[in-house]
């Protein structure tokens, strides 16, 4: 019941355009549900870099955490593989190739059991949700599925924010072009503008006739 209530709450949060609020809710609610010590949300920038944008129950240094390559931790690997990745003890897991900085960070935090789930929007990977604990051991199928459900809400919030930003940028461009058009009309004068429109109209008509032939 608690899981259903939290997922419903996250679903309501994603209807807002306050991305920071949604991500804060994700990292706050995830760990108690998943039985982990802390949770973070990472996004992949256009240049491929991975950046932590929200965290709860994690060391402050995680804000500076940046994987060096696709096998440098669970977050990078989940983004690269486009599927959930977990390890019962990432420091001793041979499937990873941890950089010195990543190994030092994990060692200092003590959070060695990790689960990362990609944030998917269609064919695109926006980032990942990372959750970890200091108790070594595997993650259950139920925990993985629950983490995926949480990641779905986070991905939806990111996509909504991106779409809103694009629409706002588009409106700004249209307003700027409209203003420029007004200035041009004012400078040309009505008679000259009408002649210009007529000339361009005749030119387009000749082009259309030529294309038909």
mmCIF file with all atom_site columns, C-alpha atoms in Angstrom:
data_model
loop_
_atom_site.group_PDB
_atom_site.id
_atom_site.type_symbol
_atom_site.label_atom_id
_atom_site.label_alt_id
_atom_site.label_comp_id
_atom_site.label_asym_id
_atom_site.label_entity_id
_atom_site.label_seq_id
_atom_site.pdbx_PDB_ins_code
_atom_site.Cartn_x
_atom_site.Cartn_y
_atom_site.Cartn_z
_atom_site.occupancy
_atom_site.B_iso_or_equiv
_atom_site.pdbx_formal_charge
_atom_site.auth_seq_id
_atom_site.auth_comp_id
_atom_site.auth_asym_id
_atom_site.auth_atom_id
_atom_site.pdbx_PDB_model_num
ATOM 1   C CA . UNK A 1 1   ? 0.000  0.000  0.000   1.00 0.00 ? 1   UNK A CA 1
ATOM 2   C CA . UNK A 1 2   ? 2.814  2.407  0.871   1.00 0.00 ? 2   UNK A CA 1
ATOM 3   C CA . UNK A 1 3   ? 4.446  1.767  -2.493  1.00 0.00 ? 3   UNK A CA 1
ATOM 4   C CA . UNK A 1 4   ? 1.206  2.522  -4.355  1.00 0.00 ? 4   UNK A CA 1
ATOM 5   C CA . UNK A 1 5   ? 0.683  5.731  -2.376  1.00 0.00 ? 5   UNK A CA 1
ATOM 6   C CA . UNK A 1 6   ? 4.205  6.983  -3.038  1.00 0.00 ? 6   UNK A CA 1
ATOM 7   C CA . UNK A 1 7   ? 4.016  6.183  -6.757  1.00 0.00 ? 7   UNK A CA 1
ATOM 8   C CA . UNK A 1 8   ? 0.636  7.941  -6.952  1.00 0.00 ? 8   UNK A CA 1
ATOM 9   C CA . UNK A 1 9   ? 2.148  10.964 -5.213  1.00 0.00 ? 9   UNK A CA 1
ATOM 10  C CA . UNK A 1 10  ? 5.051  11.038 -7.666  1.00 0.00 ? 10  UNK A CA 1
ATOM 11  C CA . UNK A 1 11  ? 2.561  10.756 -10.509 1.00 0.00 ? 11  UNK A CA 1
ATOM 12  C CA . UNK A 1 12  ? 0.758  13.854 -9.258  1.00 0.00 ? 12  UNK A CA 1
ATOM 13  C CA . UNK A 1 13  ? 4.045  15.716 -8.877  1.00 0.00 ? 13  UNK A CA 1
ATOM 14  C CA . UNK A 1 14  ? 5.001  15.082 -12.507 1.00 0.00 ? 14  UNK A CA 1
ATOM 15  C CA . UNK A 1 15  ? 1.947  17.034 -13.697 1.00 0.00 ? 15  UNK A CA 1
ATOM 16  C CA . UNK A 1 16  ? 3.679  20.204 -12.458 1.00 0.00 ? 16  UNK A CA 1
ATOM 17  C CA . UNK A 1 17  ? 6.451  21.981 -14.338 1.00 0.00 ? 17  UNK A CA 1
ATOM 18  C CA . UNK A 1 18  ? 8.550  22.451 -11.199 1.00 0.00 ? 18  UNK A CA 1
ATOM 19  C CA . UNK A 1 19  ? 11.379 20.050 -12.047 1.00 0.00 ? 19  UNK A CA 1
ATOM 20  C CA . UNK A 1 20  ? 13.344 20.694 -8.845  1.00 0.00 ? 20  UNK A CA 1
ATOM 21  C CA . UNK A 1 21  ? 10.269 19.849 -6.780  1.00 0.00 ? 21  UNK A CA 1
ATOM 22  C CA . UNK A 1 22  ? 9.691  16.582 -8.624  1.00 0.00 ? 22  UNK A CA 1
ATOM 23  C CA . UNK A 1 23  ? 13.308 15.444 -8.390  1.00 0.00 ? 23  UNK A CA 1
ATOM 24  C CA . UNK A 1 24  ? 13.411 16.351 -4.695  1.00 0.00 ? 24  UNK A CA 1
ATOM 25  C CA . UNK A 1 25  ? 10.336 14.162 -4.157  1.00 0.00 ? 25  UNK A CA 1
ATOM 26  C CA . UNK A 1 26  ? 11.943 11.300 -6.098  1.00 0.00 ? 26  UNK A CA 1
ATOM 27  C CA . UNK A 1 27  ? 15.158 11.215 -4.057  1.00 0.00 ? 27  UNK A CA 1
ATOM 28  C CA . UNK A 1 28  ? 13.273 11.720 -0.785  1.00 0.00 ? 28  UNK A CA 1
ATOM 29  C CA . UNK A 1 29  ? 10.739 8.941  -1.345  1.00 0.00 ? 29  UNK A CA 1
ATOM 30  C CA . UNK A 1 30  ? 12.901 6.358  -3.119  1.00 0.00 ? 30  UNK A CA 1
ATOM 31  C CA . UNK A 1 31  ? 15.272 5.223  -0.374  1.00 0.00 ? 31  UNK A CA 1
ATOM 32  C CA . UNK A 1 32  ? 12.606 4.322  2.241   1.00 0.00 ? 32  UNK A CA 1
ATOM 33  C CA . UNK A 1 33  ? 10.763 2.272  -0.368  1.00 0.00 ? 33  UNK A CA 1
ATOM 34  C CA . UNK A 1 34  ? 13.878 0.527  -1.672  1.00 0.00 ? 34  UNK A CA 1
ATOM 35  C CA . UNK A 1 35  ? 15.533 -0.038 1.688   1.00 0.00 ? 35  UNK A CA 1
ATOM 36  C CA . UNK A 1 36  ? 18.617 1.966  0.754   1.00 0.00 ? 36  UNK A CA 1
ATOM 37  C CA . UNK A 1 37  ? 20.640 4.669  2.473   1.00 0.00 ? 37  UNK A CA 1
ATOM 38  C CA . UNK A 1 38  ? 20.496 7.308  -0.241  1.00 0.00 ? 38  UNK A CA 1
ATOM 39  C CA . UNK A 1 39  ? 19.260 8.104  -3.729  1.00 0.00 ? 39  UNK A CA 1
ATOM 40  C CA . UNK A 1 40  ? 20.391 10.491 -6.450  1.00 0.00 ? 40  UNK A CA 1
ATOM 41  C CA . UNK A 1 41  ? 19.225 11.541 -9.900  1.00 0.00 ? 41  UNK A CA 1
ATOM 42  C CA . UNK A 1 42  ? 21.797 12.052 -12.648 1.00 0.00 ? 42  UNK A CA 1
ATOM 43  C CA . UNK A 1 43  ? 21.239 13.555 -16.077 1.00 0.00 ? 43  UNK A CA 1
ATOM 44  C CA . UNK A 1 44  ? 23.286 13.112 -19.229 1.00 0.00 ? 44  UNK A CA 1
ATOM 45  C CA . UNK A 1 45  ? 24.277 16.393 -20.812 1.00 0.00 ? 45  UNK A CA 1
ATOM 46  C CA . UNK A 1 46  ? 24.352 16.914 -24.572 1.00 0.00 ? 46  UNK A CA 1
ATOM 47  C CA . UNK A 1 47  ? 28.117 16.479 -24.582 1.00 0.00 ? 47  UNK A CA 1
ATOM 48  C CA . UNK A 1 48  ? 27.747 13.082 -22.884 1.00 0.00 ? 48  UNK A CA 1
ATOM 49  C CA . UNK A 1 49  ? 28.840 14.154 -19.425 1.00 0.00 ? 49  UNK A CA 1
ATOM 50  C CA . UNK A 1 50  ? 26.851 12.803 -16.470 1.00 0.00 ? 50  UNK A CA 1
ATOM 51  C CA . UNK A 1 51  ? 25.854 15.260 -13.760 1.00 0.00 ? 51  UNK A CA 1
ATOM 52  C CA . UNK A 1 52  ? 24.090 14.756 -10.418 1.00 0.00 ? 52  UNK A CA 1
ATOM 53  C CA . UNK A 1 53  ? 21.097 17.127 -10.141 1.00 0.00 ? 53  UNK A CA 1
ATOM 54  C CA . UNK A 1 54  ? 19.383 15.877 -6.968  1.00 0.00 ? 54  UNK A CA 1
ATOM 55  C CA . UNK A 1 55  ? 20.428 13.718 -4.009  1.00 0.00 ? 55  UNK A CA 1
ATOM 56  C CA . UNK A 1 56  ? 19.199 12.644 -0.588  1.00 0.00 ? 56  UNK A CA 1
ATOM 57  C CA . UNK A 1 57  ? 21.097 10.595 1.975   1.00 0.00 ? 57  UNK A CA 1
ATOM 58  C CA . UNK A 1 58  ? 24.289 10.793 -0.069  1.00 0.00 ? 58  UNK A CA 1
ATOM 59  C CA . UNK A 1 59  ? 27.616 12.454 0.821   1.00 0.00 ? 59  UNK A CA 1
ATOM 60  C CA . UNK A 1 60  ? 27.846 16.075 -0.309  1.00 0.00 ? 60  UNK A CA 1
ATOM 61  C CA . UNK A 1 61  ? 30.710 15.098 -2.607  1.00 0.00 ? 61  UNK A CA 1
ATOM 62  C CA . UNK A 1 62  ? 28.270 13.300 -4.884  1.00 0.00 ? 62  UNK A CA 1
ATOM 63  C CA . UNK A 1 63  ? 27.427 16.661 -6.475  1.00 0.00 ? 63  UNK A CA 1
ATOM 64  C CA . UNK A 1 64  ? 30.955 16.609 -7.931  1.00 0.00 ? 64  UNK A CA 1
ATOM 65  C CA . UNK A 1 65  ? 30.775 12.947 -8.945  1.00 0.00 ? 65  UNK A CA 1
ATOM 66  C CA . UNK A 1 66  ? 31.371 12.451 -12.680 1.00 0.00 ? 66  UNK A CA 1
ATOM 67  C CA . UNK A 1 67  ? 31.976 9.011  -14.260 1.00 0.00 ? 67  UNK A CA 1
ATOM 68  C CA . UNK A 1 68  ? 34.982 8.934  -16.576 1.00 0.00 ? 68  UNK A CA 1
ATOM 69  C CA . UNK A 1 69  ? 33.807 6.183  -18.953 1.00 0.00 ? 69  UNK A CA 1
ATOM 70  C CA . UNK A 1 70  ? 30.849 3.783  -19.554 1.00 0.00 ? 70  UNK A CA 1
ATOM 71  C CA . UNK A 1 71  ? 32.024 1.170  -16.997 1.00 0.00 ? 71  UNK A CA 1
ATOM 72  C CA . UNK A 1 72  ? 32.952 3.688  -14.319 1.00 0.00 ? 72  UNK A CA 1
ATOM 73  C CA . UNK A 1 73  ? 30.106 2.862  -11.923 1.00 0.00 ? 73  UNK A CA 1
ATOM 74  C CA . UNK A 1 74  ? 26.504 1.736  -12.024 1.00 0.00 ? 74  UNK A CA 1
ATOM 75  C CA . UNK A 1 75  ? 25.107 5.077  -13.195 1.00 0.00 ? 75  UNK A CA 1
ATOM 76  C CA . UNK A 1 76  ? 27.276 5.275  -16.309 1.00 0.00 ? 76  UNK A CA 1
ATOM 77  C CA . UNK A 1 77  ? 26.663 1.630  -17.119 1.00 0.00 ? 77  UNK A CA 1
ATOM 78  C CA . UNK A 1 78  ? 22.869 1.880  -16.735 1.00 0.00 ? 78  UNK A CA 1
ATOM 79  C CA . UNK A 1 79  ? 22.838 4.858  -19.089 1.00 0.00 ? 79  UNK A CA 1
ATOM 80  C CA . UNK A 1 80  ? 25.057 3.077  -21.612 1.00 0.00 ? 80  UNK A CA 1
ATOM 81  C CA . UNK A 1 81  ? 23.206 -0.265 -21.446 1.00 0.00 ? 81  UNK A CA 1
ATOM 82  C CA . UNK A 1 82  ? 19.736 1.338  -21.194 1.00 0.00 ? 82  UNK A CA 1
ATOM 83  C CA . UNK A 1 83  ? 18.707 -1.128 -18.485 1.00 0.00 ? 83  UNK A CA 1
ATOM 84  C CA . UNK A 1 84  ? 18.868 -1.525 -14.686 1.00 0.00 ? 84  UNK A CA 1
ATOM 85  C CA . UNK A 1 85  ? 22.316 -2.296 -13.306 1.00 0.00 ? 85  UNK A CA 1
ATOM 86  C CA . UNK A 1 86  ? 23.040 -3.417 -9.757  1.00 0.00 ? 86  UNK A CA 1
ATOM 87  C CA . UNK A 1 87  ? 25.940 -4.765 -7.767  1.00 0.00 ? 87  UNK A CA 1
ATOM 88  C CA . UNK A 1 88  ? 26.019 -6.302 -4.292  1.00 0.00 ? 88  UNK A CA 1
ATOM 89  C CA . UNK A 1 89  ? 29.526 -4.865 -3.784  1.00 0.00 ? 89  UNK A CA 1
ATOM 90  C CA . UNK A 1 90  ? 30.672 -2.588 -6.569  1.00 0.00 ? 90  UNK A CA 1
ATOM 91  C CA . UNK A 1 91  ? 34.211 -2.235 -5.208  1.00 0.00 ? 91  UNK A CA 1
ATOM 92  C CA . UNK A 1 92  ? 34.766 -5.963 -5.674  1.00 0.00 ? 92  UNK A CA 1
ATOM 93  C CA . UNK A 1 93  ? 32.693 -6.428 -8.830  1.00 0.00 ? 93  UNK A CA 1
ATOM 94  C CA . UNK A 1 94  ? 34.884 -7.344 -11.848 1.00 0.00 ? 94  UNK A CA 1
ATOM 95  C CA . UNK A 1 95  ? 32.204 -6.261 -14.319 1.00 0.00 ? 95  UNK A CA 1
ATOM 96  C CA . UNK A 1 96  ? 33.063 -2.625 -13.511 1.00 0.00 ? 96  UNK A CA 1
ATOM 97  C CA . UNK A 1 97  ? 36.244 -0.713 -14.268 1.00 0.00 ? 97  UNK A CA 1
ATOM 98  C CA . UNK A 1 98  ? 36.216 1.984  -11.623 1.00 0.00 ? 98  UNK A CA 1
ATOM 99  C CA . UNK A 1 99  ? 38.418 5.033  -12.037 1.00 0.00 ? 99  UNK A CA 1
ATOM 100 C CA . UNK A 1 100 ? 40.555 6.035  -9.020  1.00 0.00 ? 100 UNK A CA 1
ATOM 101 C CA . UNK A 1 101 ? 38.257 8.978  -8.232  1.00 0.00 ? 101 UNK A CA 1
ATOM 102 C CA . UNK A 1 102 ? 35.103 6.833  -8.382  1.00 0.00 ? 102 UNK A CA 1
ATOM 103 C CA . UNK A 1 103 ? 36.662 4.101  -6.277  1.00 0.00 ? 103 UNK A CA 1
ATOM 104 C CA . UNK A 1 104 ? 37.794 6.671  -3.700  1.00 0.00 ? 104 UNK A CA 1
ATOM 105 C CA . UNK A 1 105 ? 34.338 8.243  -3.540  1.00 0.00 ? 105 UNK A CA 1
ATOM 106 C CA . UNK A 1 106 ? 32.560 4.909  -3.057  1.00 0.00 ? 106 UNK A CA 1
ATOM 107 C CA . UNK A 1 107 ? 35.109 3.794  -0.493  1.00 0.00 ? 107 UNK A CA 1
ATOM 108 C CA . UNK A 1 108 ? 34.694 7.003  1.502   1.00 0.00 ? 108 UNK A CA 1
ATOM 109 C CA . UNK A 1 109 ? 30.889 6.868  1.369   1.00 0.00 ? 109 UNK A CA 1
ATOM 110 C CA . UNK A 1 110 ? 30.672 3.203  2.316   1.00 0.00 ? 110 UNK A CA 1
ATOM 111 C CA . UNK A 1 111 ? 27.713 2.790  -0.077  1.00 0.00 ? 111 UNK A CA 1
ATOM 112 C CA . UNK A 1 112 ? 28.956 -0.268 -1.928  1.00 0.00 ? 112 UNK A CA 1
ATOM 113 C CA . UNK A 1 113 ? 25.694 -2.026 -2.823  1.00 0.00 ? 113 UNK A CA 1
ATOM 114 C CA . UNK A 1 114 ? 24.256 0.007  -5.705  1.00 0.00 ? 114 UNK A CA 1
ATOM 115 C CA . UNK A 1 115 ? 21.318 -0.031 -8.109  1.00 0.00 ? 115 UNK A CA 1
ATOM 116 C CA . UNK A 1 116 ? 20.995 2.311  -11.086 1.00 0.00 ? 116 UNK A CA 1
ATOM 117 C CA . UNK A 1 117 ? 18.020 2.563  -13.445 1.00 0.00 ? 117 UNK A CA 1
ATOM 118 C CA . UNK A 1 118 ? 18.065 4.606  -16.680 1.00 0.00 ? 118 UNK A CA 1
ATOM 119 C CA . UNK A 1 119 ? 15.672 7.496  -17.287 1.00 0.00 ? 119 UNK A CA 1
ATOM 120 C CA . UNK A 1 120 ? 14.143 6.673  -20.666 1.00 0.00 ? 120 UNK A CA 1
ATOM 121 C CA . UNK A 1 121 ? 12.105 8.934  -22.942 1.00 0.00 ? 121 UNK A CA 1
ATOM 122 C CA . UNK A 1 122 ? 11.328 6.909  -26.043 1.00 0.00 ? 122 UNK A CA 1
ATOM 123 C CA . UNK A 1 123 ? 14.655 6.043  -27.636 1.00 0.00 ? 123 UNK A CA 1
ATOM 124 C CA . UNK A 1 124 ? 16.559 8.652  -25.645 1.00 0.00 ? 124 UNK A CA 1
ATOM 125 C CA . UNK A 1 125 ? 18.313 8.179  -22.317 1.00 0.00 ? 125 UNK A CA 1
ATOM 126 C CA . UNK A 1 126 ? 17.988 11.290 -20.171 1.00 0.00 ? 126 UNK A CA 1
ATOM 127 C CA . UNK A 1 127 ? 20.007 10.039 -17.219 1.00 0.00 ? 127 UNK A CA 1
ATOM 128 C CA . UNK A 1 128 ? 19.569 7.596  -14.344 1.00 0.00 ? 128 UNK A CA 1
ATOM 129 C CA . UNK A 1 129 ? 18.281 7.128  -10.823 1.00 0.00 ? 129 UNK A CA 1
ATOM 130 C CA . UNK A 1 130 ? 20.992 5.782  -8.507  1.00 0.00 ? 130 UNK A CA 1
ATOM 131 C CA . UNK A 1 131 ? 20.267 4.291  -5.096  1.00 0.00 ? 131 UNK A CA 1
ATOM 132 C CA . UNK A 1 132 ? 22.779 2.689  -2.720  1.00 0.00 ? 132 UNK A CA 1
ATOM 133 C CA . UNK A 1 133 ? 23.269 1.211  0.749   1.00 0.00 ? 133 UNK A CA 1
ATOM 134 C CA . UNK A 1 134 ? 26.135 0.266  3.009   1.00 0.00 ? 134 UNK A CA 1
ATOM 135 C CA . UNK A 1 135 ? 24.807 -3.274 3.640   1.00 0.00 ? 135 UNK A CA 1
ATOM 136 C CA . UNK A 1 136 ? 26.322 -5.616 1.065   1.00 0.00 ? 136 UNK A CA 1
ATOM 137 C CA . UNK A 1 137 ? 24.056 -7.971 -0.856  1.00 0.00 ? 137 UNK A CA 1
ATOM 138 C CA . UNK A 1 138 ? 21.891 -8.319 -3.975  1.00 0.00 ? 138 UNK A CA 1
ATOM 139 C CA . UNK A 1 139 ? 18.798 -6.339 -4.948  1.00 0.00 ? 139 UNK A CA 1
ATOM 140 C CA . UNK A 1 140 ? 15.547 -8.244 -5.411  1.00 0.00 ? 140 UNK A CA 1
ATOM 141 C CA . UNK A 1 141 ? 13.446 -8.238 -8.573  1.00 0.00 ? 141 UNK A CA 1
ATOM 142 C CA . UNK A 1 142 ? 10.796 -6.297 -6.665  1.00 0.00 ? 142 UNK A CA 1
ATOM 143 C CA . UNK A 1 143 ? 13.296 -3.589 -5.737  1.00 0.00 ? 143 UNK A CA 1
ATOM 144 C CA . UNK A 1 144 ? 14.463 -3.318 -9.343  1.00 0.00 ? 144 UNK A CA 1
ATOM 145 C CA . UNK A 1 145 ? 10.902 -3.054 -10.650 1.00 0.00 ? 145 UNK A CA 1
ATOM 146 C CA . UNK A 1 146 ? 10.027 -0.440 -8.048  1.00 0.00 ? 146 UNK A CA 1
ATOM 147 C CA . UNK A 1 147 ? 13.128 1.558  -8.934  1.00 0.00 ? 147 UNK A CA 1
ATOM 148 C CA . UNK A 1 148 ? 12.079 1.415  -12.589 1.00 0.00 ? 148 UNK A CA 1
ATOM 149 C CA . UNK A 1 149 ? 8.637  2.779  -11.699 1.00 0.00 ? 149 UNK A CA 1
ATOM 150 C CA . UNK A 1 150 ? 10.245 5.638  -9.777  1.00 0.00 ? 150 UNK A CA 1
ATOM 151 C CA . UNK A 1 151 ? 12.599 6.322  -12.697 1.00 0.00 ? 151 UNK A CA 1
ATOM 152 C CA . UNK A 1 152 ? 9.625  6.509  -15.058 1.00 0.00 ? 152 UNK A CA 1
ATOM 153 C CA . UNK A 1 153 ? 8.189  9.404  -13.051 1.00 0.00 ? 153 UNK A CA 1
ATOM 154 C CA . UNK A 1 154 ? 11.542 11.186 -12.981 1.00 0.00 ? 154 UNK A CA 1
ATOM 155 C CA . UNK A 1 155 ? 11.972 10.747 -16.752 1.00 0.00 ? 155 UNK A CA 1
ATOM 156 C CA . UNK A 1 156 ? 8.479  12.125 -17.386 1.00 0.00 ? 156 UNK A CA 1
ATOM 157 C CA . UNK A 1 157 ? 9.250  15.184 -15.263 1.00 0.00 ? 157 UNK A CA 1
ATOM 158 C CA . UNK A 1 158 ? 12.488 15.798 -17.175 1.00 0.00 ? 158 UNK A CA 1
ATOM 159 C CA . UNK A 1 159 ? 10.760 15.399 -20.528 1.00 0.00 ? 159 UNK A CA 1
ATOM 160 C CA . UNK A 1 160 ? 7.930  17.759 -19.538 1.00 0.00 ? 160 UNK A CA 1
ATOM 161 C CA . UNK A 1 161 ? 10.466 20.351 -18.430 1.00 0.00 ? 161 UNK A CA 1
ATOM 162 C CA . UNK A 1 162 ? 12.401 19.986 -21.696 1.00 0.00 ? 162 UNK A CA 1
ATOM 163 C CA . UNK A 1 163 ? 9.258  20.360 -23.802 1.00 0.00 ? 163 UNK A CA 1
ATOM 164 C CA . UNK A 1 164 ? 8.135  23.401 -21.838 1.00 0.00 ? 164 UNK A CA 1
ATOM 165 C CA . UNK A 1 165 ? 11.566 24.986 -22.297 1.00 0.00 ? 165 UNK A CA 1
ATOM 166 C CA . UNK A 1 166 ? 11.489 24.338 -26.057 1.00 0.00 ? 166 UNK A CA 1
ATOM 167 C CA . UNK A 1 167 ? 7.996  25.793 -26.368 1.00 0.00 ? 167 UNK A CA 1
ATOM 168 C CA . UNK A 1 168 ? 8.991  28.870 -24.385 1.00 0.00 ? 168 UNK A CA 1
ATOM 169 C CA . UNK A 1 169 ? 12.040 29.330 -26.633 1.00 0.00 ? 169 UNK A CA 1
ATOM 170 C CA . UNK A 1 170 ? 9.850  28.938 -29.726 1.00 0.00 ? 170 UNK A CA 1
ATOM 171 C CA . UNK A 1 171 ? 7.410  31.580 -28.480 1.00 0.00 ? 171 UNK A CA 1
ATOM 172 C CA . UNK A 1 172 ? 10.296 33.958 -27.785 1.00 0.00 ? 172 UNK A CA 1
ATOM 173 C CA . UNK A 1 173 ? 11.621 33.479 -31.326 1.00 0.00 ? 173 UNK A CA 1
ATOM 174 C CA . UNK A 1 174 ? 8.191  34.099 -32.858 1.00 0.00 ? 174 UNK A CA 1
ATOM 175 C CA . UNK A 1 175 ? 7.731  37.256 -30.791 1.00 0.00 ? 175 UNK A CA 1
ATOM 176 C CA . UNK A 1 176 ? 11.164 38.502 -31.872 1.00 0.00 ? 176 UNK A CA 1
ATOM 177 C CA . UNK A 1 177 ? 10.421 37.812 -35.560 1.00 0.00 ? 177 UNK A CA 1
ATOM 178 C CA . UNK A 1 178 ? 7.064  39.543 -35.263 1.00 0.00 ? 178 UNK A CA 1
ATOM 179 C CA . UNK A 1 179 ? 8.726  42.600 -33.773 1.00 0.00 ? 179 UNK A CA 1
ATOM 180 C CA . UNK A 1 180 ? 11.307 42.658 -36.559 1.00 0.00 ? 180 UNK A CA 1
ATOM 181 C CA . UNK A 1 181 ? 8.510  42.373 -39.132 1.00 0.00 ? 181 UNK A CA 1
ATOM 182 C CA . UNK A 1 182 ? 6.763  45.385 -37.582 1.00 0.00 ? 182 UNK A CA 1
ATOM 183 C CA . UNK A 1 183 ? 9.957  47.405 -37.793 1.00 0.00 ? 183 UNK A CA 1
ATOM 184 C CA . UNK A 1 184 ? 10.452 46.458 -41.449 1.00 0.00 ? 184 UNK A CA 1
ATOM 185 C CA . UNK A 1 185 ? 6.870  47.388 -42.305 1.00 0.00 ? 185 UNK A CA 1
ATOM 186 C CA . UNK A 1 186 ? 7.306  50.719 -40.565 1.00 0.00 ? 186 UNK A CA 1
ATOM 187 C CA . UNK A 1 187 ? 10.509 51.525 -42.424 1.00 0.00 ? 187 UNK A CA 1
ATOM 188 C CA . UNK A 1 188 ? 9.336  50.441 -45.872 1.00 0.00 ? 188 UNK A CA 1
ATOM 189 C CA . UNK A 1 189 ? 6.071  52.288 -45.834 1.00 0.00 ? 189 UNK A CA 1
ATOM 190 C CA . UNK A 1 190 ? 2.774  50.854 -46.970 1.00 0.00 ? 190 UNK A CA 1
ATOM 191 C CA . UNK A 1 191 ? 3.040  51.562 -50.730 1.00 0.00 ? 191 UNK A CA 1
ATOM 192 C CA . UNK A 1 192 ? 6.537  50.183 -51.078 1.00 0.00 ? 192 UNK A CA 1
ATOM 193 C CA . UNK A 1 193 ? 5.614  47.121 -49.010 1.00 0.00 ? 193 UNK A CA 1
ATOM 194 C CA . UNK A 1 194 ? 2.587  46.403 -51.235 1.00 0.00 ? 194 UNK A CA 1
ATOM 195 C CA . UNK A 1 195 ? 4.754  46.667 -54.363 1.00 0.00 ? 195 UNK A CA 1
ATOM 196 C CA . UNK A 1 196 ? 7.269  44.293 -52.817 1.00 0.00 ? 196 UNK A CA 1
ATOM 197 C CA . UNK A 1 197 ? 4.556  41.768 -51.945 1.00 0.00 ? 197 UNK A CA 1
ATOM 198 C CA . UNK A 1 198 ? 3.142  41.982 -55.467 1.00 0.00 ? 198 UNK A CA 1
ATOM 199 C CA . UNK A 1 199 ? 6.557  41.484 -57.054 1.00 0.00 ? 199 UNK A CA 1
ATOM 200 C CA . UNK A 1 200 ? 7.283  38.463 -54.892 1.00 0.00 ? 200 UNK A CA 1
ATOM 201 C CA . UNK A 1 201 ? 3.833  37.098 -55.652 1.00 0.00 ? 201 UNK A CA 1
ATOM 202 C CA . UNK A 1 202 ? 4.424  37.290 -59.400 1.00 0.00 ? 202 UNK A CA 1
ATOM 203 C CA . UNK A 1 203 ? 7.821  35.671 -58.990 1.00 0.00 ? 203 UNK A CA 1
ATOM 204 C CA . UNK A 1 204 ? 6.316  32.789 -57.035 1.00 0.00 ? 204 UNK A CA 1
ATOM 205 C CA . UNK A 1 205 ? 3.618  32.397 -59.667 1.00 0.00 ? 205 UNK A CA 1
ATOM 206 C CA . UNK A 1 206 ? 6.215  32.140 -62.458 1.00 0.00 ? 206 UNK A CA 1
ATOM 207 C CA . UNK A 1 207 ? 8.172  29.570 -60.445 1.00 0.00 ? 207 UNK A CA 1
ATOM 208 C CA . UNK A 1 208 ? 5.017  27.507 -59.923 1.00 0.00 ? 208 UNK A CA 1
ATOM 209 C CA . UNK A 1 209 ? 4.226  27.577 -63.660 1.00 0.00 ? 209 UNK A CA 1
ATOM 210 C CA . UNK A 1 210 ? 7.807  26.608 -64.498 1.00 0.00 ? 210 UNK A CA 1
ATOM 211 C CA . UNK A 1 211 ? 7.631  23.664 -62.048 1.00 0.00 ? 211 UNK A CA 1
ATOM 212 C CA . UNK A 1 212 ? 4.401  22.434 -63.658 1.00 0.00 ? 212 UNK A CA 1
ATOM 213 C CA . UNK A 1 213 ? 6.026  22.370 -67.083 1.00 0.00 ? 213 UNK A CA 1
#
